[in-house]
């Protein structure tokens, strides 16, 4: 929202702030016009917007109450590829952390160390608590003196996360995390979801990032009818139209350049990328033997720049820019016959072009016929 300056009166600003505080700040108190007047007078000479860092410095968020009580971190130095017997090691640091949040930075080390965190987990009520644990590189989680989760081996967070339900009574339960860092990357993830929680609550500075497995949705011709793909295809223009023919040959036709730019055989496309979530970016053909035939205009008039104006988007180091170019023709759509075979249409000043494609078999080999 742009700054309103003197357009809004003290009374209107006070009313807006009061509404925001009551609605989004758990019923916080009202702001009076006199309070607004004092602040506006004190900042009358300011001409630049406030930054987030400035606002947080003057108005910090209240600390989140953590269910981890009496958190203590004990740090060890060394190289291990499996969890050691910490009772046989001499610590280099032991410190209380009242923040109630696990953070690898509390070790004060960058690599080749171990940390044992001990705390009392406060359960607000009796019931099932779902603990999530992960780390880079490896470690173990103990609740009530029992090891409930272990991450083995050297690797990043995301694919090895453990989720374990534990029945707890109301009150304090001992909690212990053993963690070993081997190399440069370091992270510990700990979260818990209580009986009445809708989402897990983070007990560590690092939040869990789940690496989702790629969803595969193969797109292939069916019952002798060609398949079509209208999402972004890699290595061709943004307005590409993919056609997968029943004989195993495939093309990507550019509606920008009025030409078939890609050819490949075998599998057509995988829709898992674009047909799940937001599906941003380009998807490469799913088959093999990909041939890039062209990336320029497919309809040219000798000695004539063309009478059709098309805007081309190009990106420099900072931003996208648009420029007008003259071309001989522009895309006018396409038609599909009963077998899904396309005929692409283009037109310009006194010019109409059709470009049809269909599958054939010549001497036992799959081919495409262009008309």
PDB file of N, CA and C in Angstrom, residues 272-324:
ATOM      1  N   UNK A 272       3.273 -34.574 -14.622  1.00  0.00           N
ATOM      2  CA  UNK A 272       3.390 -34.424 -13.172  1.00  0.00           C
ATOM      3  C   UNK A 272       3.894 -33.068 -12.740  1.00  0.00           C
ATOM      4  N   UNK A 273       4.792 -32.477 -13.515  1.00  0.00           N
ATOM      5  CA  UNK A 273       5.375 -31.178 -13.173  1.00  0.00           C
ATOM      6  C   UNK A 273       4.326 -30.069 -13.219  1.00  0.00           C
ATOM      7  N   UNK A 274       3.617 -29.971 -14.333  1.00  0.00           N
ATOM      8  CA  UNK A 274       2.699 -28.851 -14.522  1.00  0.00           C
ATOM      9  C   UNK A 274       1.287 -29.113 -14.001  1.00  0.00           C
ATOM     10  N   UNK A 275       0.932 -30.347 -13.801  1.00  0.00           N
ATOM     11  CA  UNK A 275      -0.441 -30.655 -13.419  1.00  0.00           C
ATOM     12  C   UNK A 275      -0.602 -30.885 -11.925  1.00  0.00           C
ATOM     13  N   UNK A 276       0.433 -30.621 -11.130  1.00  0.00           N
ATOM     14  CA  UNK A 276       0.337 -30.681  -9.673  1.00  0.00           C
ATOM     15  C   UNK A 276       0.878 -29.385  -9.094  1.00  0.00           C
ATOM     16  N   UNK A 277       0.320 -28.946  -7.977  1.00  0.00           N
ATOM     17  CA  UNK A 277       0.697 -27.682  -7.335  1.00  0.00           C
ATOM     18  C   UNK A 277       0.622 -26.555  -8.363  1.00  0.00           C
ATOM     19  N   UNK A 278       1.614 -25.638  -8.345  1.00  0.00           N
ATOM     20  CA  UNK A 278       1.586 -24.508  -9.276  1.00  0.00           C
ATOM     21  C   UNK A 278       2.262 -24.850 -10.597  1.00  0.00           C
ATOM     22  N   UNK A 279       3.172 -25.805 -10.592  1.00  0.00           N
ATOM     23  CA  UNK A 279       3.761 -26.272 -11.832  1.00  0.00           C
ATOM     24  C   UNK A 279       4.504 -25.228 -12.629  1.00  0.00           C
ATOM     25  N   UNK A 280       5.371 -24.438 -11.987  1.00  0.00           N
ATOM     26  CA  UNK A 280       6.112 -23.403 -12.704  1.00  0.00           C
ATOM     27  C   UNK A 280       7.286 -24.006 -13.458  1.00  0.00           C
ATOM     28  N   UNK A 281       7.761 -23.285 -14.491  1.00  0.00           N
ATOM     29  CA  UNK A 281       8.942 -23.712 -15.222  1.00  0.00           C
ATOM     30  C   UNK A 281       8.620 -24.568 -16.435  1.00  0.00           C
ATOM     31  N   UNK A 282       9.664 -25.036 -17.102  1.00  0.00           N
ATOM     32  CA  UNK A 282       9.526 -25.829 -18.319  1.00  0.00           C
ATOM     33  C   UNK A 282       9.670 -27.318 -18.024  1.00  0.00           C
ATOM     34  N   UNK A 283       9.062 -28.128 -18.864  1.00  0.00           N
ATOM     35  CA  UNK A 283       9.159 -29.581 -18.755  1.00  0.00           C
ATOM     36  C   UNK A 283       9.787 -30.129 -20.034  1.00  0.00           C
ATOM     37  N   UNK A 284      10.863 -30.906 -19.932  1.00  0.00           N
ATOM     38  CA  UNK A 284      11.480 -31.469 -21.132  1.00  0.00           C
ATOM     39  C   UNK A 284      10.647 -32.614 -21.691  1.00  0.00           C
ATOM     40  N   UNK A 285      10.801 -32.930 -22.960  1.00  0.00           N
ATOM     41  CA  UNK A 285      10.127 -34.103 -23.513  1.00  0.00           C
ATOM     42  C   UNK A 285      10.514 -35.360 -22.741  1.00  0.00           C
ATOM     43  N   UNK A 286       9.589 -36.299 -22.647  1.00  0.00           N
ATOM     44  CA  UNK A 286       9.838 -37.518 -21.878  1.00  0.00           C
ATOM     45  C   UNK A 286      10.572 -38.578 -22.689  1.00  0.00           C
ATOM     46  N   UNK A 287      10.656 -38.398 -23.992  1.00  0.00           N
ATOM     47  CA  UNK A 287      11.257 -39.413 -24.841  1.00  0.00           C
ATOM     48  C   UNK A 287      12.743 -39.222 -25.068  1.00  0.00           C
ATOM     49  N   UNK A 288      13.227 -39.778 -26.180  1.00  0.00           N
ATOM     50  CA  UNK A 288      14.656 -39.751 -26.505  1.00  0.00           C
ATOM     51  C   UNK A 288      14.863 -39.197 -27.910  1.00  0.00           C
ATOM     52  N   UNK A 289      16.144 -39.069 -28.281  1.00  0.00           N
ATOM     53  CA  UNK A 289      16.519 -38.587 -29.619  1.00  0.00           C
ATOM     54  C   UNK A 289      15.846 -37.253 -29.944  1.00  0.00           C
ATOM     55  N   UNK A 290      15.988 -36.304 -29.031  1.00  0.00           N
ATOM     56  CA  UNK A 290      15.363 -34.987 -29.204  1.00  0.00           C
ATOM     57  C   UNK A 290      16.169 -34.178 -30.218  1.00  0.00           C
ATOM     58  N   UNK A 291      15.484 -33.666 -31.224  1.00  0.00           N
ATOM     59  CA  UNK A 291      16.125 -32.872 -32.277  1.00  0.00           C
ATOM     60  C   UNK A 291      15.547 -31.469 -32.256  1.00  0.00           C
ATOM     61  N   UNK A 292      16.422 -30.469 -32.154  1.00  0.00           N
ATOM     62  CA  UNK A 292      16.018 -29.070 -32.234  1.00  0.00           C
ATOM     63  C   UNK A 292      16.134 -28.648 -33.695  1.00  0.00           C
ATOM     64  N   UNK A 293      14.997 -28.486 -34.371  1.00  0.00           N
ATOM     65  CA  UNK A 293      15.013 -28.219 -35.802  1.00  0.00           C
ATOM     66  C   UNK A 293      15.238 -26.746 -36.116  1.00  0.00           C
ATOM     67  N   UNK A 294      14.629 -25.856 -35.350  1.00  0.00           N
ATOM     68  CA  UNK A 294      14.785 -24.422 -35.612  1.00  0.00           C
ATOM     69  C   UNK A 294      14.357 -23.639 -34.385  1.00  0.00           C
ATOM     70  N   UNK A 295      14.695 -22.351 -34.375  1.00  0.00           N
ATOM     71  CA  UNK A 295      14.186 -21.456 -33.332  1.00  0.00           C
ATOM     72  C   UNK A 295      13.898 -20.077 -33.912  1.00  0.00           C
ATOM     73  N   UNK A 296      13.671 -20.023 -35.217  1.00  0.00           N
ATOM     74  CA  UNK A 296      13.351 -18.762 -35.875  1.00  0.00           C
ATOM     75  C   UNK A 296      12.012 -18.833 -36.569  1.00  0.00           C
ATOM     76  N   UNK A 297      11.637 -17.760 -37.251  1.00  0.00           N
ATOM     77  CA  UNK A 297      10.359 -17.681 -37.930  1.00  0.00           C
ATOM     78  C   UNK A 297      10.238 -18.734 -39.027  1.00  0.00           C
ATOM     79  N   UNK A 298       9.095 -19.415 -39.029  1.00  0.00           N
ATOM     80  CA  UNK A 298       8.866 -20.442 -40.035  1.00  0.00           C
ATOM     81  C   UNK A 298       8.220 -19.919 -41.293  1.00  0.00           C
ATOM     82  N   UNK A 299       7.684 -18.703 -41.251  1.00  0.00           N
ATOM     83  CA  UNK A 299       7.053 -18.090 -42.424  1.00  0.00           C
ATOM     84  C   UNK A 299       7.801 -16.816 -42.741  1.00  0.00           C
ATOM     85  N   UNK A 300       8.494 -16.800 -43.860  1.00  0.00           N
ATOM     86  CA  UNK A 300       9.293 -15.648 -44.276  1.00  0.00           C
ATOM     87  C   UNK A 300       8.918 -15.245 -45.689  1.00  0.00           C
ATOM     88  N   UNK A 301       8.929 -13.933 -45.954  1.00  0.00           N
ATOM     89  CA  UNK A 301       8.708 -13.407 -47.295  1.00  0.00           C
ATOM     90  C   UNK A 301       9.990 -12.760 -47.769  1.00  0.00           C
ATOM     91  N   UNK A 302      10.499 -13.219 -48.878  1.00  0.00           N
ATOM     92  CA  UNK A 302      11.781 -12.742 -49.375  1.00  0.00           C
ATOM     93  C   UNK A 302      11.721 -11.242 -49.671  1.00  0.00           C
ATOM     94  N   UNK A 303      12.631 -10.501 -49.056  1.00  0.00           N
ATOM     95  CA  UNK A 303      12.735  -9.072 -49.296  1.00  0.00           C
ATOM     96  C   UNK A 303      11.705  -8.233 -48.578  1.00  0.00           C
ATOM     97  N   UNK A 304      10.844  -8.853 -47.760  1.00  0.00           N
ATOM     98  CA  UNK A 304       9.796  -8.110 -47.057  1.00  0.00           C
ATOM     99  C   UNK A 304       9.898  -8.408 -45.567  1.00  0.00           C
ATOM    100  N   UNK A 305       9.894  -7.353 -44.758  1.00  0.00           N
ATOM    101  CA  UNK A 305       9.999  -7.548 -43.313  1.00  0.00           C
ATOM    102  C   UNK A 305       8.725  -8.125 -42.733  1.00  0.00           C
ATOM    103  N   UNK A 306       7.590  -7.859 -43.419  1.00  0.00           N
ATOM    104  CA  UNK A 306       6.315  -8.340 -42.902  1.00  0.00           C
ATOM    105  C   UNK A 306       5.471  -7.202 -42.383  1.00  0.00           C
ATOM    106  N   UNK A 307       4.152  -7.385 -42.435  1.00  0.00           N
ATOM    107  CA  UNK A 307       3.231  -6.334 -42.013  1.00  0.00           C
ATOM    108  C   UNK A 307       2.591  -6.609 -40.659  1.00  0.00           C
ATOM    109  N   UNK A 308       2.872  -7.755 -40.072  1.00  0.00           N
ATOM    110  CA  UNK A 308       2.304  -8.112 -38.773  1.00  0.00           C
ATOM    111  C   UNK A 308       3.285  -7.731 -37.671  1.00  0.00           C
ATOM    112  N   UNK A 309       2.802  -7.011 -36.680  1.00  0.00           N
ATOM    113  CA  UNK A 309       3.650  -6.593 -35.565  1.00  0.00           C
ATOM    114  C   UNK A 309       3.471  -7.573 -34.408  1.00  0.00           C
ATOM    115  N   UNK A 310       4.570  -8.112 -33.938  1.00  0.00           N
ATOM    116  CA  UNK A 310       4.547  -9.018 -32.786  1.00  0.00           C
ATOM    117  C   UNK A 310       5.514  -8.495 -31.738  1.00  0.00           C
ATOM    118  N   UNK A 311       5.128  -8.573 -30.480  1.00  0.00           N
ATOM    119  CA  UNK A 311       5.976  -8.084 -29.398  1.00  0.00           C
ATOM    120  C   UNK A 311       6.779  -9.238 -28.817  1.00  0.00           C
ATOM    121  N   UNK A 312       8.080  -9.030 -28.747  1.00  0.00           N
ATOM    122  CA  UNK A 312       9.004 -10.042 -28.263  1.00  0.00           C
ATOM    123  C   UNK A 312       9.505  -9.639 -26.887  1.00  0.00           C
ATOM    124  N   UNK A 313       9.494 -10.579 -25.960  1.00  0.00           N
ATOM    125  CA  UNK A 313       9.961 -10.307 -24.599  1.00  0.00           C
ATOM    126  C   UNK A 313      11.383 -10.823 -24.445  1.00  0.00           C
ATOM    127  N   UNK A 314      12.274  -9.947 -24.024  1.00  0.00           N
ATOM    128  CA  UNK A 314      13.662 -10.310 -23.776  1.00  0.00           C
ATOM    129  C   UNK A 314      14.069  -9.811 -22.398  1.00  0.00           C
ATOM    130  N   UNK A 315      14.961 -10.529 -21.753  1.00  0.00           N
ATOM    131  CA  UNK A 315      15.386 -10.171 -20.405  1.00  0.00           C
ATOM    132  C   UNK A 315      16.854  -9.787 -20.408  1.00  0.00           C
ATOM    133  N   UNK A 316      17.136  -8.572 -19.889  1.00  0.00           N
ATOM    134  CA  UNK A 316      18.530  -8.187 -19.702  1.00  0.00           C
ATOM    135  C   UNK A 316      18.939  -8.568 -18.281  1.00  0.00           C
ATOM    136  N   UNK A 317      19.977  -7.948 -17.762  1.00  0.00           N
ATOM    137  CA  UNK A 317      20.478  -8.328 -16.437  1.00  0.00           C
ATOM    138  C   UNK A 317      19.498  -8.012 -15.315  1.00  0.00           C
ATOM    139  N   UNK A 318      18.577  -7.064 -15.539  1.00  0.00           N
ATOM    140  CA  UNK A 318      17.742  -6.597 -14.445  1.00  0.00           C
ATOM    141  C   UNK A 318      16.252  -6.851 -14.642  1.00  0.00           C
ATOM    142  N   UNK A 319      15.745  -6.742 -15.862  1.00  0.00           N
ATOM    143  CA  UNK A 319      14.300  -6.799 -16.026  1.00  0.00           C
ATOM    144  C   UNK A 319      13.921  -7.270 -17.428  1.00  0.00           C
ATOM    145  N   UNK A 320      12.625  -7.613 -17.544  1.00  0.00           N
ATOM    146  CA  UNK A 320      12.091  -7.995 -18.844  1.00  0.00           C
ATOM    147  C   UNK A 320      11.813  -6.740 -19.666  1.00  0.00           C
ATOM    148  N   UNK A 321      12.084  -6.814 -20.966  1.00  0.00           N
ATOM    149  CA  UNK A 321      11.802  -5.708 -21.874  1.00  0.00           C
ATOM    150  C   UNK A 321      11.047  -6.241 -23.085  1.00  0.00           C
ATOM    151  N   UNK A 322      10.157  -5.410 -23.619  1.00  0.00           N
ATOM    152  CA  UNK A 322       9.365  -5.792 -24.773  1.00  0.00           C
ATOM    153  C   UNK A 322       9.744  -4.911 -25.957  1.00  0.00           C
ATOM    154  N   UNK A 323       9.854  -5.532 -27.114  1.00  0.00           N
ATOM    155  CA  UNK A 323      10.169  -4.779 -28.323  1.00  0.00           C
ATOM    156  C   UNK A 323       9.305  -5.290 -29.461  1.00  0.00           C
ATOM    157  N   UNK A 324       8.938  -4.393 -30.367  1.00  0.00           N
ATOM    158  CA  UNK A 324       8.082  -4.742 -31.495  1.00  0.00           C
ATOM    159  C   UNK A 324       8.922  -5.216 -32.672  1.00  0.00           C
TER     160      UNK A 324
END
